[in-house]
Amino acid sequence: MSDLSIGGGVRLPEPSRGDRATQVGSTQHFTGGIVLGSGSGFRTGLESHLEGQGTLLLAARPEVQDLVEQVLFEWFDEDGEIHKHYIDLVATERDGTVIGYAVRPMGQVKDAYLAQLARVKEQAIAQGVVDDFRLFTERDVCPVELFNAKLFHSVRRPDCFGDPVARDVVGRMTGVVTIESLVEQTGLDGMGFRALVRLIRSGHLQMVSYERIEHSSLVFKVKEVCA
């Protein structure tokens, strides 16, 4: 891991764990990267806007423990010829289930691609590389889930001042209340809101309704938090 000696010392994220380096620039499509994981985290390369959305969505789901991009799998066709296929995203869930995702817009999903994907899926499951292999398209992007996933990602870094205050407020709460009322009890405005969003992300708070996380959203305490 690299170190950047600024202020108290900032650690740069770990390099990508993918088997193939993603493009850093293109005149034809979106490219970019995102940092996932706790602490300094690790880089995750992206080669389409849809991959970025899928990465945010999967990383935010509570059942997903780890996420790696561009994982190499070698498969063979009907003539026995070996080919390389890079699985766009591979998610490992907390129960050990491994799911691969092929990310592609519906406009680019043709019969030949689906036939190849089916063959890759059959062989990858048979070899124990994944437990399931799924196609991820724009139809799998829920606007509400994506909004909340972006919010979770934007507040992912802990706050040594705001987090203990929010934990104390949530530890004393009873029943169903609005996020706004909890923010008021923290006395920390935006800092308090971000800390409460982190408690939703960690499962200590739960939304009453499936909706965008906003100040007016109703929440209740699911499990105790350490003050």
PDB file of C-alpha atoms in Angstrom:
ATOM      1  CA  MET A   1       0.000   0.000   0.000  1.00  0.00           C
ATOM      2  CA  SER A   2       1.275   3.462  -0.867  1.00  0.00           C
ATOM      3  CA  ASP A   3       1.616   6.337   1.594  1.00  0.00           C
ATOM      4  CA  LEU A   4       1.030   9.999   0.893  1.00  0.00           C
ATOM      5  CA  SER A   5       2.665  12.142   3.563  1.00  0.00           C
ATOM      6  CA  ILE A   6       0.195  14.998   3.890  1.00  0.00           C
ATOM      7  CA  GLY A   7      -0.945  16.307   7.252  1.00  0.00           C
ATOM      8  CA  GLY A   8      -1.430  13.309   9.516  1.00  0.00           C
ATOM      9  CA  GLY A   9      -0.498  10.911   6.716  1.00  0.00           C
ATOM     10  CA  VAL A  10      -3.015   9.794   4.121  1.00  0.00           C
ATOM     11  CA  ARG A  11      -2.994   6.265   2.773  1.00  0.00           C
ATOM     12  CA  LEU A  12      -3.770   5.795  -0.881  1.00  0.00           C
ATOM     13  CA  PRO A  13      -6.180   2.999  -1.825  1.00  0.00           C
ATOM     14  CA  GLU A  14      -4.899  -0.428  -2.763  1.00  0.00           C
ATOM     15  CA  PRO A  15      -4.591  -1.169  -6.496  1.00  0.00           C
ATOM     16  CA  SER A  16      -7.418  -2.891  -8.360  1.00  0.00           C
ATOM     17  CA  ARG A  17      -7.720  -6.614  -7.707  1.00  0.00           C
ATOM     18  CA  GLY A  18      -9.084  -7.364 -11.180  1.00  0.00           C
ATOM     19  CA  ASP A  19      -7.301  -9.670 -13.607  1.00  0.00           C
ATOM     20  CA  ARG A  20      -7.345  -7.056 -16.359  1.00  0.00           C
ATOM     21  CA  ALA A  21      -6.525  -3.367 -16.253  1.00  0.00           C
ATOM     22  CA  THR A  22      -9.496  -1.310 -17.378  1.00  0.00           C
ATOM     23  CA  GLN A  23      -9.119   1.516 -19.857  1.00  0.00           C
ATOM     24  CA  VAL A  24      -8.253   4.901 -18.380  1.00  0.00           C
ATOM     25  CA  GLY A  25      -9.633   6.840 -21.318  1.00  0.00           C
ATOM     26  CA  SER A  26     -11.773   6.316 -24.402  1.00  0.00           C
ATOM     27  CA  THR A  27     -13.442   8.450 -27.067  1.00  0.00           C
ATOM     28  CA  GLN A  28     -16.156   5.799 -27.497  1.00  0.00           C
ATOM     29  CA  HIS A  29     -17.463   5.106 -24.004  1.00  0.00           C
ATOM     30  CA  PHE A  30     -17.344   6.033 -20.329  1.00  0.00           C
ATOM     31  CA  THR A  31     -14.299   4.994 -18.287  1.00  0.00           C
ATOM     32  CA  GLY A  32     -13.446   5.704 -14.700  1.00  0.00           C
ATOM     33  CA  GLY A  33     -12.874   4.229 -11.302  1.00  0.00           C
ATOM     34  CA  ILE A  34     -14.257   4.098  -7.805  1.00  0.00           C
ATOM     35  CA  VAL A  35     -12.791   3.312  -4.393  1.00  0.00           C
ATOM     36  CA  LEU A  36     -14.579   0.593  -2.414  1.00  0.00           C
ATOM     37  CA  GLY A  37     -13.982  -1.035   0.937  1.00  0.00           C
ATOM     38  CA  SER A  38     -13.297   0.252   4.426  1.00  0.00           C
ATOM     39  CA  GLY A  39     -10.349   2.367   5.472  1.00  0.00           C
ATOM     40  CA  SER A  40      -8.252   3.451   2.508  1.00  0.00           C
ATOM     41  CA  GLY A  41     -10.114   0.861   0.393  1.00  0.00           C
ATOM     42  CA  PHE A  42      -9.143  -0.412  -3.041  1.00  0.00           C
ATOM     43  CA  ARG A  43      -9.549   0.878  -6.573  1.00  0.00           C
ATOM     44  CA  THR A  44     -12.194  -0.600  -8.858  1.00  0.00           C
ATOM     45  CA  GLY A  45     -11.979   0.135 -12.581  1.00  0.00           C
ATOM     46  CA  LEU A  46     -15.059   0.909 -14.669  1.00  0.00           C
ATOM     47  CA  GLU A  47     -15.533   0.814 -18.424  1.00  0.00           C
ATOM     48  CA  SER A  48     -19.121   1.973 -18.735  1.00  0.00           C
ATOM     49  CA  HIS A  49     -21.640   4.122 -16.924  1.00  0.00           C
ATOM     50  CA  LEU A  50     -23.737   1.005 -16.387  1.00  0.00           C
ATOM     51  CA  GLU A  51     -20.772  -0.740 -14.731  1.00  0.00           C
ATOM     52  CA  GLY A  52     -20.505   2.226 -12.392  1.00  0.00           C
ATOM     53  CA  GLN A  53     -24.168   1.947 -11.465  1.00  0.00           C
ATOM     54  CA  GLY A  54     -23.921  -1.817 -10.986  1.00  0.00           C
ATOM     55  CA  THR A  55     -20.835  -1.443  -8.813  1.00  0.00           C
ATOM     56  CA  LEU A  56     -22.507   1.106  -6.551  1.00  0.00           C
ATOM     57  CA  LEU A  57     -25.677  -0.982  -6.261  1.00  0.00           C
ATOM     58  CA  LEU A  58     -23.917  -4.239  -5.467  1.00  0.00           C
ATOM     59  CA  ALA A  59     -21.450  -2.655  -3.036  1.00  0.00           C
ATOM     60  CA  ALA A  60     -24.344  -1.107  -1.094  1.00  0.00           C
ATOM     61  CA  ARG A  61     -26.344  -4.308  -0.698  1.00  0.00           C
ATOM     62  CA  PRO A  62     -26.026  -5.655   2.859  1.00  0.00           C
ATOM     63  CA  GLU A  63     -25.612  -9.252   1.676  1.00  0.00           C
ATOM     64  CA  VAL A  64     -22.538  -8.409  -0.440  1.00  0.00           C
ATOM     65  CA  GLN A  65     -19.258  -8.784   1.441  1.00  0.00           C
ATOM     66  CA  ASP A  66     -16.765  -8.315  -1.380  1.00  0.00           C
ATOM     67  CA  LEU A  67     -16.792  -7.116  -4.974  1.00  0.00           C
ATOM     68  CA  VAL A  68     -14.107  -7.563  -7.644  1.00  0.00           C
ATOM     69  CA  GLU A  69     -14.144  -6.436 -11.255  1.00  0.00           C
ATOM     70  CA  GLN A  70     -12.776  -8.055 -14.436  1.00  0.00           C
ATOM     71  CA  VAL A  71     -12.236 -11.605 -13.153  1.00  0.00           C
ATOM     72  CA  LEU A  72     -10.687 -13.932 -15.748  1.00  0.00           C
ATOM     73  CA  PHE A  73     -12.426 -17.174 -16.668  1.00  0.00           C
ATOM     74  CA  GLU A  74     -11.241 -19.445 -19.473  1.00  0.00           C
ATOM     75  CA  TRP A  75     -13.971 -21.337 -21.295  1.00  0.00           C
ATOM     76  CA  PHE A  76     -14.084 -23.620 -24.320  1.00  0.00           C
ATOM     77  CA  ASP A  77     -16.383 -23.573 -27.326  1.00  0.00           C
ATOM     78  CA  GLU A  78     -18.042 -26.505 -29.119  1.00  0.00           C
ATOM     79  CA  ASP A  79     -14.762 -27.213 -30.943  1.00  0.00           C
ATOM     80  CA  GLY A  80     -12.777 -27.340 -27.735  1.00  0.00           C
ATOM     81  CA  GLU A  81     -10.989 -24.060 -28.393  1.00  0.00           C
ATOM     82  CA  ILE A  82     -10.126 -22.101 -25.250  1.00  0.00           C
ATOM     83  CA  HIS A  83     -11.269 -18.479 -24.934  1.00  0.00           C
ATOM     84  CA  LYS A  84     -10.796 -15.829 -22.258  1.00  0.00           C
ATOM     85  CA  HIS A  85     -13.830 -14.189 -20.700  1.00  0.00           C
ATOM     86  CA  TYR A  86     -13.529 -11.408 -18.143  1.00  0.00           C
ATOM     87  CA  ILE A  87     -16.476 -11.404 -15.771  1.00  0.00           C
ATOM     88  CA  ASP A  88     -17.361  -7.742 -15.273  1.00  0.00           C
ATOM     89  CA  LEU A  89     -18.244  -8.018 -11.585  1.00  0.00           C
ATOM     90  CA  VAL A  90     -17.963 -10.872  -9.095  1.00  0.00           C
ATOM     91  CA  ALA A  91     -19.788 -10.442  -5.785  1.00  0.00           C
ATOM     92  CA  THR A  92     -19.106 -12.641  -2.772  1.00  0.00           C
ATOM     93  CA  GLU A  93     -22.028 -12.655  -0.377  1.00  0.00           C
ATOM     94  CA  ARG A  94     -21.793 -13.030   3.383  1.00  0.00           C
ATOM     95  CA  ASP A  95     -23.014 -16.626   3.260  1.00  0.00           C
ATOM     96  CA  GLY A  96     -20.201 -17.518   0.843  1.00  0.00           C
ATOM     97  CA  THR A  97     -22.292 -17.464  -2.337  1.00  0.00           C
ATOM     98  CA  VAL A  98     -20.325 -16.140  -5.325  1.00  0.00           C
ATOM     99  CA  ILE A  99     -22.262 -14.448  -8.136  1.00  0.00           C
ATOM    100  CA  GLY A 100     -20.780 -13.238 -11.405  1.00  0.00           C
ATOM    101  CA  TYR A 101     -22.342 -10.416 -13.395  1.00  0.00           C
ATOM    102  CA  ALA A 102     -22.038  -9.663 -17.101  1.00  0.00           C
ATOM    103  CA  VAL A 103     -22.844  -5.962 -17.471  1.00  0.00           C
ATOM    104  CA  ARG A 104     -24.280  -4.931 -20.831  1.00  0.00           C
ATOM    105  CA  PRO A 105     -26.991  -2.536 -22.071  1.00  0.00           C
ATOM    106  CA  MET A 106     -30.054  -4.279 -23.498  1.00  0.00           C
ATOM    107  CA  GLY A 107     -29.366  -2.725 -26.885  1.00  0.00           C
ATOM    108  CA  GLN A 108     -26.152  -4.745 -27.087  1.00  0.00           C
ATOM    109  CA  VAL A 109     -27.651  -8.037 -25.909  1.00  0.00           C
ATOM    110  CA  LYS A 110     -27.910 -10.182 -29.034  1.00  0.00           C
ATOM    111  CA  ASP A 111     -28.670 -13.892 -29.448  1.00  0.00           C
ATOM    112  CA  ALA A 112     -25.031 -14.773 -30.132  1.00  0.00           C
ATOM    113  CA  TYR A 113     -23.934 -12.987 -26.947  1.00  0.00           C
ATOM    114  CA  LEU A 114     -26.591 -14.743 -24.878  1.00  0.00           C
ATOM    115  CA  ALA A 115     -25.553 -18.119 -26.282  1.00  0.00           C
ATOM    116  CA  GLN A 116     -21.916 -17.461 -25.384  1.00  0.00           C
ATOM    117  CA  LEU A 117     -22.900 -16.210 -21.943  1.00  0.00           C
ATOM    118  CA  ALA A 118     -24.923 -19.361 -21.313  1.00  0.00           C
ATOM    119  CA  ARG A 119     -21.904 -21.500 -22.173  1.00  0.00           C
ATOM    120  CA  VAL A 120     -19.638 -19.441 -19.927  1.00  0.00           C
ATOM    121  CA  LYS A 121     -22.183 -19.667 -17.112  1.00  0.00           C
ATOM    122  CA  GLU A 122     -22.521 -23.445 -17.396  1.00  0.00           C
ATOM    123  CA  GLN A 123     -18.771 -24.002 -17.308  1.00  0.00           C
ATOM    124  CA  ALA A 124     -18.057 -21.436 -14.572  1.00  0.00           C
ATOM    125  CA  ILE A 125     -20.647 -23.016 -12.279  1.00  0.00           C
ATOM    126  CA  ALA A 126     -19.475 -26.545 -13.100  1.00  0.00           C
ATOM    127  CA  GLN A 127     -15.898 -25.581 -12.213  1.00  0.00           C
ATOM    128  CA  GLY A 128     -16.956 -23.950  -8.955  1.00  0.00           C
ATOM    129  CA  VAL A 129     -15.748 -20.495  -9.985  1.00  0.00           C
ATOM    130  CA  VAL A 130     -19.180 -18.989  -9.297  1.00  0.00           C
ATOM    131  CA  ASP A 131     -22.458 -20.235  -7.871  1.00  0.00           C
ATOM    132  CA  ASP A 132     -24.473 -18.192 -10.333  1.00  0.00           C
ATOM    133  CA  PHE A 133     -23.830 -15.961 -13.336  1.00  0.00           C
ATOM    134  CA  ARG A 134     -26.283 -13.210 -14.229  1.00  0.00           C
ATOM    135  CA  LEU A 135     -26.806 -10.600 -16.905  1.00  0.00           C
ATOM    136  CA  PHE A 136     -27.018  -7.062 -15.512  1.00  0.00           C
ATOM    137  CA  THR A 137     -28.677  -4.426 -17.725  1.00  0.00           C
ATOM    138  CA  GLU A 138     -30.233  -0.999 -17.247  1.00  0.00           C
ATOM    139  CA  ARG A 139     -33.460  -2.832 -16.386  1.00  0.00           C
ATOM    140  CA  ASP A 140     -31.806  -3.929 -13.132  1.00  0.00           C
ATOM    141  CA  VAL A 141     -31.161  -0.359 -12.028  1.00  0.00           C
ATOM    142  CA  CYS A 142     -33.804   0.818  -9.565  1.00  0.00           C
ATOM    143  CA  PRO A 143     -33.699   4.643  -9.227  1.00  0.00           C
ATOM    144  CA  VAL A 144     -34.474   4.497  -5.498  1.00  0.00           C
ATOM    145  CA  GLU A 145     -31.824   1.885  -4.775  1.00  0.00           C
ATOM    146  CA  LEU A 146     -29.280   3.763  -6.891  1.00  0.00           C
ATOM    147  CA  PHE A 147     -29.977   7.057  -5.106  1.00  0.00           C
ATOM    148  CA  ASN A 148     -29.435   5.421  -1.721  1.00  0.00           C
ATOM    149  CA  ALA A 149     -26.353   3.549  -2.936  1.00  0.00           C
ATOM    150  CA  LYS A 150     -24.791   6.824  -4.088  1.00  0.00           C
ATOM    151  CA  LEU A 151     -25.650   8.377  -0.724  1.00  0.00           C
ATOM    152  CA  PHE A 152     -24.089   5.463   1.178  1.00  0.00           C
ATOM    153  CA  HIS A 153     -20.947   5.760  -0.905  1.00  0.00           C
ATOM    154  CA  SER A 154     -20.699   9.515  -0.401  1.00  0.00           C
ATOM    155  CA  VAL A 155     -20.798   9.207   3.421  1.00  0.00           C
ATOM    156  CA  ARG A 156     -18.777   6.009   3.728  1.00  0.00           C
ATOM    157  CA  ARG A 157     -15.908   7.550   5.679  1.00  0.00           C
ATOM    158  CA  PRO A 158     -16.383   7.454   9.468  1.00  0.00           C
ATOM    159  CA  ASP A 159     -16.562  10.695  11.455  1.00  0.00           C
ATOM    160  CA  CYS A 160     -14.809  10.462  14.813  1.00  0.00           C
ATOM    161  CA  PHE A 161     -16.908  13.349  16.142  1.00  0.00           C
ATOM    162  CA  GLY A 162     -20.333  12.915  14.561  1.00  0.00           C
ATOM    163  CA  ASP A 163     -20.616   9.116  14.708  1.00  0.00           C
ATOM    164  CA  PRO A 164     -20.471   8.765  18.540  1.00  0.00           C
ATOM    165  CA  VAL A 165     -23.096  11.493  18.915  1.00  0.00           C
ATOM    166  CA  ALA A 166     -25.419   9.768  16.421  1.00  0.00           C
ATOM    167  CA  ARG A 167     -24.889   6.400  18.107  1.00  0.00           C
ATOM    168  CA  ASP A 168     -25.818   7.914  21.456  1.00  0.00           C
ATOM    169  CA  VAL A 169     -29.008   9.467  20.048  1.00  0.00           C
ATOM    170  CA  VAL A 170     -30.034   6.228  18.324  1.00  0.00           C
ATOM    171  CA  GLY A 171     -29.201   4.231  21.449  1.00  0.00           C
ATOM    172  CA  ARG A 172     -31.791   6.252  23.385  1.00  0.00           C
ATOM    173  CA  MET A 173     -34.517   6.294  20.717  1.00  0.00           C
ATOM    174  CA  THR A 174     -37.758   4.329  20.886  1.00  0.00           C
ATOM    175  CA  GLY A 175     -40.456   3.654  18.326  1.00  0.00           C
ATOM    176  CA  VAL A 176     -40.608   5.121  14.832  1.00  0.00           C
ATOM    177  CA  VAL A 177     -39.224   8.613  14.235  1.00  0.00           C
ATOM    178  CA  THR A 178     -38.126  10.773  11.334  1.00  0.00           C
ATOM    179  CA  ILE A 179     -34.476  11.140  10.448  1.00  0.00           C
ATOM    180  CA  GLU A 180     -34.989  14.895  10.855  1.00  0.00           C
ATOM    181  CA  SER A 181     -35.933  14.468  14.517  1.00  0.00           C
ATOM    182  CA  LEU A 182     -32.781  12.416  15.116  1.00  0.00           C
ATOM    183  CA  VAL A 183     -30.674  15.022  13.324  1.00  0.00           C
ATOM    184  CA  GLU A 184     -32.141  17.708  15.606  1.00  0.00           C
ATOM    185  CA  GLN A 185     -31.238  15.633  18.663  1.00  0.00           C
ATOM    186  CA  THR A 186     -27.635  15.358  17.486  1.00  0.00           C
ATOM    187  CA  GLY A 187     -27.415  19.112  17.027  1.00  0.00           C
ATOM    188  CA  LEU A 188     -25.016  18.503  14.151  1.00  0.00           C
ATOM    189  CA  ASP A 189     -27.108  19.331  11.066  1.00  0.00           C
ATOM    190  CA  GLY A 190     -25.445  17.821   7.969  1.00  0.00           C
ATOM    191  CA  MET A 191     -22.821  16.029   9.999  1.00  0.00           C
ATOM    192  CA  GLY A 192     -25.565  14.391  12.043  1.00  0.00           C
ATOM    193  CA  PHE A 193     -27.522  13.403   8.933  1.00  0.00           C
ATOM    194  CA  ARG A 194     -24.459  11.748   7.389  1.00  0.00           C
ATOM    195  CA  ALA A 195     -23.743   9.852  10.606  1.00  0.00           C
ATOM    196  CA  LEU A 196     -27.327   8.583  10.709  1.00  0.00           C
ATOM    197  CA  VAL A 197     -27.099   7.446   7.090  1.00  0.00           C
ATOM    198  CA  ARG A 198     -24.058   5.384   8.072  1.00  0.00           C
ATOM    199  CA  LEU A 199     -26.171   3.745  10.791  1.00  0.00           C
ATOM    200  CA  ILE A 200     -28.789   2.873   8.179  1.00  0.00           C
ATOM    201  CA  ARG A 201     -26.019   1.420   6.020  1.00  0.00           C
ATOM    202  CA  SER A 202     -24.693  -0.661   8.935  1.00  0.00           C
ATOM    203  CA  GLY A 203     -28.161  -2.015   9.721  1.00  0.00           C
ATOM    204  CA  HIS A 204     -28.579  -0.320  13.093  1.00  0.00           C
ATOM    205  CA  LEU A 205     -31.408   1.793  11.714  1.00  0.00           C
ATOM    206  CA  GLN A 206     -34.019   0.616   9.245  1.00  0.00           C
ATOM    207  CA  MET A 207     -36.314   2.558   6.954  1.00  0.00           C
ATOM    208  CA  VAL A 208     -40.051   2.051   7.400  1.00  0.00           C
ATOM    209  CA  SER A 209     -40.698   2.486   3.670  1.00  0.00           C
ATOM    210  CA  TYR A 210     -38.713   1.639   0.569  1.00  0.00           C
ATOM    211  CA  GLU A 211     -37.855   5.160  -0.545  1.00  0.00           C
ATOM    212  CA  ARG A 212     -35.037   7.616  -0.983  1.00  0.00           C
ATOM    213  CA  ILE A 213     -33.277   8.371   2.284  1.00  0.00           C
ATOM    214  CA  GLU A 214     -34.290  11.913   3.200  1.00  0.00           C
ATOM    215  CA  HIS A 215     -34.789  13.963   6.346  1.00  0.00           C
ATOM    216  CA  SER A 216     -38.515  13.166   6.293  1.00  0.00           C
ATOM    217  CA  SER A 217     -37.962   9.383   6.106  1.00  0.00           C
ATOM    218  CA  LEU A 218     -39.258   7.308   9.021  1.00  0.00           C
ATOM    219  CA  VAL A 219     -36.821   4.914  10.701  1.00  0.00           C
ATOM    220  CA  PHE A 220     -36.692   2.578  13.670  1.00  0.00           C
ATOM    221  CA  LYS A 221     -33.853   0.984  15.620  1.00  0.00           C
ATOM    222  CA  VAL A 222     -33.026  -2.584  14.607  1.00  0.00           C
ATOM    223  CA  LYS A 223     -30.094  -3.365  16.887  1.00  0.00           C
ATOM    224  CA  GLU A 224     -28.218  -1.662  19.676  1.00  0.00           C
ATOM    225  CA  VAL A 225     -25.227   0.507  18.869  1.00  0.00           C
ATOM    226  CA  CYS A 226     -22.181   0.942  21.042  1.00  0.00           C
ATOM    227  CA  ALA A 227     -21.911   4.510  22.289  1.00  0.00           C
TER     228      ALA A 227
END
